[in-house]
Amino acid sequence: MKKLSINISLFFVLLTLSSCNDWLDEVKQTTTVSDEIIWQDETQVDKYVNSFYPLLHDYGQFGEAQFYGSFTESLTDAFKYGSYTLGHRAGHPNLYVLTPDAISPDNCLYSIWLRSTAYKQIRETNQFLSLQRKYSEFSADRNKLWEAQVRFFRAFVYFQLAKRHGGVILYDDLPVSTNKARSSAEETWQFIADDLDFAANNLPKEWDAANKGRITKGAAYALKSRAMLYAKRWQDAYDAANNVIALKLYGLTDKYEDAWKGNNKEAILEFDYDAANGPNHLFDRYYVPQCDGYDNGSTGTPTQEMVECYESKNGEKIDWTPWHGITDETPPYDQLEPRFAATVIYRGCTWKGKKMDCSLDGKNGVFMPYREQGTSYGKTTTGYFLRKLLDETLTDVKNGKSAQPWVEIRYAEVLLNKAEAAYRLNKIGEAQSAMNEVRARVKVNLPGKSSTGEAWFKDYRNERKVELAYEGHLFWDMRRWELAHIEYNNYRTHGFKIIGATNTYEYVDCDGQDRKFIKKLYVLPVPSEELKNNSLIEQYDEWK
């Protein structure tokens, strides 16, 4: 997929993303252009469709929609925000894992139900489709291309709702009343599948050069392969993944660190940025270490639990027990497989030309015990910093903006989706093959796994956690597997307090109290505002 700096033209919504691309030339928002006039001009309709593309940014790791900017990985054992003062990318994730009873119908920052968020976005897609039916006199083929893109985005937003709630209110047209009941989970997933099927059947495998970056047939199948795992519709997930593979357009990048940078054969669906002209993002400001010249970065960092998920370069499990105390022995970082160094900044590695300390008395990367201060101010509470997704070419983090692309779906995920679906369908050979293809990436080159049954699924879970680290999957995976209440209860995250002068590594508790996950969080509540304004809606049983 070629890189495309997307410029967004807006008609009915006001976004902060600007425009500068050939197929997204800016159109000034105006109240004088009627709906009917827009539908007389093919170029204007194209730009109307373009206004939905920022949803990829909004729900990606560089956006705010999933968890008000925080990583949902912070609700797992893999990531730790260093602040206890409440706020986004700060104390709220810690509050939710340490005191989950704080989550309620009126207080859940990773709920998107409100009509100012997800349902506003769904209304906008339905408004497009309604106006298209009313005014468009373009050819059937042209109409289908527009409709397919917009229905993809409607499915994309409904997927975000369904993975949180299961059955939700379904709208396939503009609502005539605020009162409408929830549909079942099965009906909701079918609605999503239908929209994605329409998109896949009517979108091209590839667009011409002027339209590179638009939603493709492969993107629709790929999202369906993801969504149907949540729906537990294994055959549909398996078929959708195979449909992506059959296109023979995608593959794995040789280097793992290139996989999320976009503009390559692994990127099936991406959103691109333009640092100078926009759209752009400030992701790096939130996560770079202090030595990058910005004092308010490093809001969250990888945990020791995440580090211990990485196998050795020979595919063996490392015994970390010698470092679960105090020792002057250097951890076996140099023995870990390549995806570790591409994901995590650790003591002794090089970051932007600097050798990192990650220690209490460090110059390049400073450790701070959790709760020593209200906020972490560019320091690490785990002894590590995030590397993955950061733009290593961005030298002026304080004043600059990033153009690092967001890759929403990449080919490695599709292979893993196929592996999981095949396992559920008792196609263990295909499951092994698909997962092992990911492990065999040229510059990763790990031996394949030949395990079966529950042992294979345990291997698969670890492989998915490592391969898709910090791309927004782990928390939702653990919920859909219904393992969060088992593995994310009564545990704490850990890290290393490093004394550089003596090269001492002290295994430390990074939470100070046990984390919890209560079962009712498998279904998020209907917000009180919806219950108040919709006489037909009922609260989920878990929250009555």
PDB file of N, CA and C in Angstrom, residues 334-379:
ATOM      1  N   ASP A 334      20.384  -9.455  25.392  1.00  0.00           N
ATOM      2  CA  ASP A 334      21.014  -9.792  24.113  1.00  0.00           C
ATOM      3  C   ASP A 334      20.642 -11.178  23.616  1.00  0.00           C
ATOM      4  N   GLN A 335      20.003 -11.962  24.461  1.00  0.00           N
ATOM      5  CA  GLN A 335      19.574 -13.299  24.053  1.00  0.00           C
ATOM      6  C   GLN A 335      18.163 -13.319  23.475  1.00  0.00           C
ATOM      7  N   LEU A 336      17.433 -12.211  23.650  1.00  0.00           N
ATOM      8  CA  LEU A 336      16.016 -12.204  23.261  1.00  0.00           C
ATOM      9  C   LEU A 336      15.839 -12.019  21.764  1.00  0.00           C
ATOM     10  N   GLU A 337      14.758 -12.579  21.259  1.00  0.00           N
ATOM     11  CA  GLU A 337      14.467 -12.524  19.824  1.00  0.00           C
ATOM     12  C   GLU A 337      14.280 -11.072  19.375  1.00  0.00           C
ATOM     13  N   PRO A 338      14.443 -10.790  18.074  1.00  0.00           N
ATOM     14  CA  PRO A 338      14.537  -9.412  17.569  1.00  0.00           C
ATOM     15  C   PRO A 338      13.338  -8.514  17.855  1.00  0.00           C
ATOM     16  N   ARG A 339      12.157  -9.069  18.047  1.00  0.00           N
ATOM     17  CA  ARG A 339      10.994  -8.215  18.256  1.00  0.00           C
ATOM     18  C   ARG A 339      11.067  -7.467  19.580  1.00  0.00           C
ATOM     19  N   PHE A 340      11.840  -8.000  20.529  1.00  0.00           N
ATOM     20  CA  PHE A 340      11.998  -7.302  21.812  1.00  0.00           C
ATOM     21  C   PHE A 340      12.691  -5.955  21.614  1.00  0.00           C
ATOM     22  N   ALA A 341      13.848  -5.957  20.982  1.00  0.00           N
ATOM     23  CA  ALA A 341      14.612  -4.720  20.813  1.00  0.00           C
ATOM     24  C   ALA A 341      13.901  -3.722  19.915  1.00  0.00           C
ATOM     25  N   ALA A 342      13.019  -4.208  19.043  1.00  0.00           N
ATOM     26  CA  ALA A 342      12.256  -3.311  18.176  1.00  0.00           C
ATOM     27  C   ALA A 342      11.064  -2.691  18.900  1.00  0.00           C
ATOM     28  N   THR A 343      10.723  -3.228  20.056  1.00  0.00           N
ATOM     29  CA  THR A 343       9.529  -2.801  20.783  1.00  0.00           C
ATOM     30  C   THR A 343       9.848  -2.015  22.052  1.00  0.00           C
ATOM     31  N   VAL A 344      10.952  -2.354  22.707  1.00  0.00           N
ATOM     32  CA  VAL A 344      11.255  -1.849  24.040  1.00  0.00           C
ATOM     33  C   VAL A 344      12.630  -1.171  24.063  1.00  0.00           C
ATOM     34  N   ILE A 345      12.697   0.000  24.706  1.00  0.00           N
ATOM     35  CA  ILE A 345      13.977   0.635  25.020  1.00  0.00           C
ATOM     36  C   ILE A 345      14.422   0.112  26.380  1.00  0.00           C
ATOM     37  N   TYR A 346      15.618  -0.415  26.459  1.00  0.00           N
ATOM     38  CA  TYR A 346      16.118  -1.048  27.684  1.00  0.00           C
ATOM     39  C   TYR A 346      17.532  -0.564  27.965  1.00  0.00           C
ATOM     40  N   ARG A 347      18.015  -0.802  29.161  1.00  0.00           N
ATOM     41  CA  ARG A 347      19.358  -0.369  29.553  1.00  0.00           C
ATOM     42  C   ARG A 347      20.412  -0.996  28.638  1.00  0.00           C
ATOM     43  N   GLY A 348      21.238  -0.145  28.061  1.00  0.00           N
ATOM     44  CA  GLY A 348      22.312  -0.614  27.199  1.00  0.00           C
ATOM     45  C   GLY A 348      22.004  -0.512  25.712  1.00  0.00           C
ATOM     46  N   CYS A 349      20.750  -0.329  25.342  1.00  0.00           N
ATOM     47  CA  CYS A 349      20.415  -0.205  23.917  1.00  0.00           C
ATOM     48  C   CYS A 349      20.696   1.215  23.438  1.00  0.00           C
ATOM     49  N   THR A 350      20.648   1.405  22.150  1.00  0.00           N
ATOM     50  CA  THR A 350      20.865   2.727  21.565  1.00  0.00           C
ATOM     51  C   THR A 350      19.545   3.295  21.071  1.00  0.00           C
ATOM     52  N   TRP A 351      19.286   4.529  21.462  1.00  0.00           N
ATOM     53  CA  TRP A 351      18.070   5.224  21.037  1.00  0.00           C
ATOM     54  C   TRP A 351      18.461   6.610  20.540  1.00  0.00           C
ATOM     55  N   LYS A 352      18.212   6.866  19.268  1.00  0.00           N
ATOM     56  CA  LYS A 352      18.546   8.146  18.649  1.00  0.00           C
ATOM     57  C   LYS A 352      19.998   8.542  18.927  1.00  0.00           C
ATOM     58  N   GLY A 353      20.890   7.571  18.831  1.00  0.00           N
ATOM     59  CA  GLY A 353      22.308   7.829  18.993  1.00  0.00           C
ATOM     60  C   GLY A 353      22.797   7.849  20.421  1.00  0.00           C
ATOM     61  N   LYS A 354      21.902   7.657  21.385  1.00  0.00           N
ATOM     62  CA  LYS A 354      22.288   7.677  22.797  1.00  0.00           C
ATOM     63  C   LYS A 354      22.260   6.265  23.372  1.00  0.00           C
ATOM     64  N   LYS A 355      23.238   5.946  24.206  1.00  0.00           N
ATOM     65  CA  LYS A 355      23.206   4.682  24.947  1.00  0.00           C
ATOM     66  C   LYS A 355      22.347   4.888  26.177  1.00  0.00           C
ATOM     67  N   MET A 356      21.308   4.083  26.305  1.00  0.00           N
ATOM     68  CA  MET A 356      20.304   4.317  27.341  1.00  0.00           C
ATOM     69  C   MET A 356      20.713   3.748  28.694  1.00  0.00           C
ATOM     70  N   ASP A 357      20.442   4.543  29.748  1.00  0.00           N
ATOM     71  CA  ASP A 357      20.736   4.131  31.123  1.00  0.00           C
ATOM     72  C   ASP A 357      19.552   3.434  31.778  1.00  0.00           C
ATOM     73  N   CYS A 358      18.390   4.113  31.711  1.00  0.00           N
ATOM     74  CA  CYS A 358      17.155   3.585  32.327  1.00  0.00           C
ATOM     75  C   CYS A 358      17.340   3.336  33.818  1.00  0.00           C
ATOM     76  N   SER A 359      18.166   4.130  34.470  1.00  0.00           N
ATOM     77  CA  SER A 359      18.519   3.877  35.869  1.00  0.00           C
ATOM     78  C   SER A 359      18.097   5.033  36.770  1.00  0.00           C
ATOM     79  N   LEU A 360      18.177   4.794  38.061  1.00  0.00           N
ATOM     80  CA  LEU A 360      17.782   5.795  39.048  1.00  0.00           C
ATOM     81  C   LEU A 360      18.629   7.050  38.924  1.00  0.00           C
ATOM     82  N   ASP A 361      19.877   6.885  38.608  1.00  0.00           N
ATOM     83  CA  ASP A 361      20.817   8.000  38.492  1.00  0.00           C
ATOM     84  C   ASP A 361      21.233   8.222  37.048  1.00  0.00           C
ATOM     85  N   GLY A 362      20.386   7.816  36.106  1.00  0.00           N
ATOM     86  CA  GLY A 362      20.738   7.838  34.694  1.00  0.00           C
ATOM     87  C   GLY A 362      20.674   9.222  34.070  1.00  0.00           C
ATOM     88  N   LYS A 363      21.422   9.384  33.003  1.00  0.00           N
ATOM     89  CA  LYS A 363      21.368  10.597  32.202  1.00  0.00           C
ATOM     90  C   LYS A 363      20.426  10.379  31.018  1.00  0.00           C
ATOM     91  N   ASN A 364      20.569   9.263  30.355  1.00  0.00           N
ATOM     92  CA  ASN A 364      19.717   8.917  29.216  1.00  0.00           C
ATOM     93  C   ASN A 364      18.680   7.889  29.663  1.00  0.00           C
ATOM     94  N   GLY A 365      17.568   8.385  30.151  1.00  0.00           N
ATOM     95  CA  GLY A 365      16.525   7.509  30.677  1.00  0.00           C
ATOM     96  C   GLY A 365      16.648   7.386  32.179  1.00  0.00           C
ATOM     97  N   VAL A 366      15.676   7.941  32.901  1.00  0.00           N
ATOM     98  CA  VAL A 366      15.740   8.007  34.362  1.00  0.00           C
ATOM     99  C   VAL A 366      14.595   7.206  34.974  1.00  0.00           C
ATOM    100  N   PHE A 367      14.918   6.431  36.011  1.00  0.00           N
ATOM    101  CA  PHE A 367      13.919   5.651  36.747  1.00  0.00           C
ATOM    102  C   PHE A 367      13.332   6.477  37.887  1.00  0.00           C
ATOM    103  N   MET A 368      12.041   6.299  38.131  1.00  0.00           N
ATOM    104  CA  MET A 368      11.361   6.918  39.268  1.00  0.00           C
ATOM    105  C   MET A 368      10.387   5.916  39.855  1.00  0.00           C
ATOM    106  N   PRO A 369      10.469   5.605  41.149  1.00  0.00           N
ATOM    107  CA  PRO A 369       9.497   4.674  41.731  1.00  0.00           C
ATOM    108  C   PRO A 369       8.065   5.189  41.579  1.00  0.00           C
ATOM    109  N   TYR A 370       7.151   4.271  41.300  1.00  0.00           N
ATOM    110  CA  TYR A 370       5.748   4.651  41.186  1.00  0.00           C
ATOM    111  C   TYR A 370       5.270   5.264  42.499  1.00  0.00           C
ATOM    112  N   ARG A 371       4.519   6.347  42.382  1.00  0.00           N
ATOM    113  CA  ARG A 371       3.947   7.125  43.471  1.00  0.00           C
ATOM    114  C   ARG A 371       4.952   8.053  44.158  1.00  0.00           C
ATOM    115  N   GLU A 372       6.192   8.088  43.677  1.00  0.00           N
ATOM    116  CA  GLU A 372       7.127   9.053  44.253  1.00  0.00           C
ATOM    117  C   GLU A 372       6.669  10.473  43.977  1.00  0.00           C
ATOM    118  N   GLN A 373       6.100  10.676  42.793  1.00  0.00           N
ATOM    119  CA  GLN A 373       5.501  11.951  42.417  1.00  0.00           C
ATOM    120  C   GLN A 373       4.153  11.673  41.771  1.00  0.00           C
ATOM    121  N   GLY A 374       3.336  12.701  41.658  1.00  0.00           N
ATOM    122  CA  GLY A 374       2.023  12.530  41.067  1.00  0.00           C
ATOM    123  C   GLY A 374       2.069  12.156  39.600  1.00  0.00           C
ATOM    124  N   THR A 375       3.077  12.682  38.899  1.00  0.00           N
ATOM    125  CA  THR A 375       3.267  12.352  37.489  1.00  0.00           C
ATOM    126  C   THR A 375       4.712  11.936  37.257  1.00  0.00           C
ATOM    127  N   SER A 376       4.951  11.209  36.188  1.00  0.00           N
ATOM    128  CA  SER A 376       6.283  10.622  35.975  1.00  0.00           C
ATOM    129  C   SER A 376       7.253  11.549  35.252  1.00  0.00           C
ATOM    130  N   TYR A 377       6.749  12.601  34.592  1.00  0.00           N
ATOM    131  CA  TYR A 377       7.608  13.627  33.999  1.00  0.00           C
ATOM    132  C   TYR A 377       8.764  13.072  33.174  1.00  0.00           C
ATOM    133  N   GLY A 378       8.468  12.245  32.212  1.00  0.00           N
ATOM    134  CA  GLY A 378       9.488  11.761  31.304  1.00  0.00           C
ATOM    135  C   GLY A 378      10.338  10.629  31.832  1.00  0.00           C
ATOM    136  N   LYS A 379      10.033  10.150  33.022  1.00  0.00           N
ATOM    137  CA  LYS A 379      10.806   9.074  33.633  1.00  0.00           C
ATOM    138  C   LYS A 379      10.070   7.742  33.499  1.00  0.00           C
TER     139      LYS A 379
END
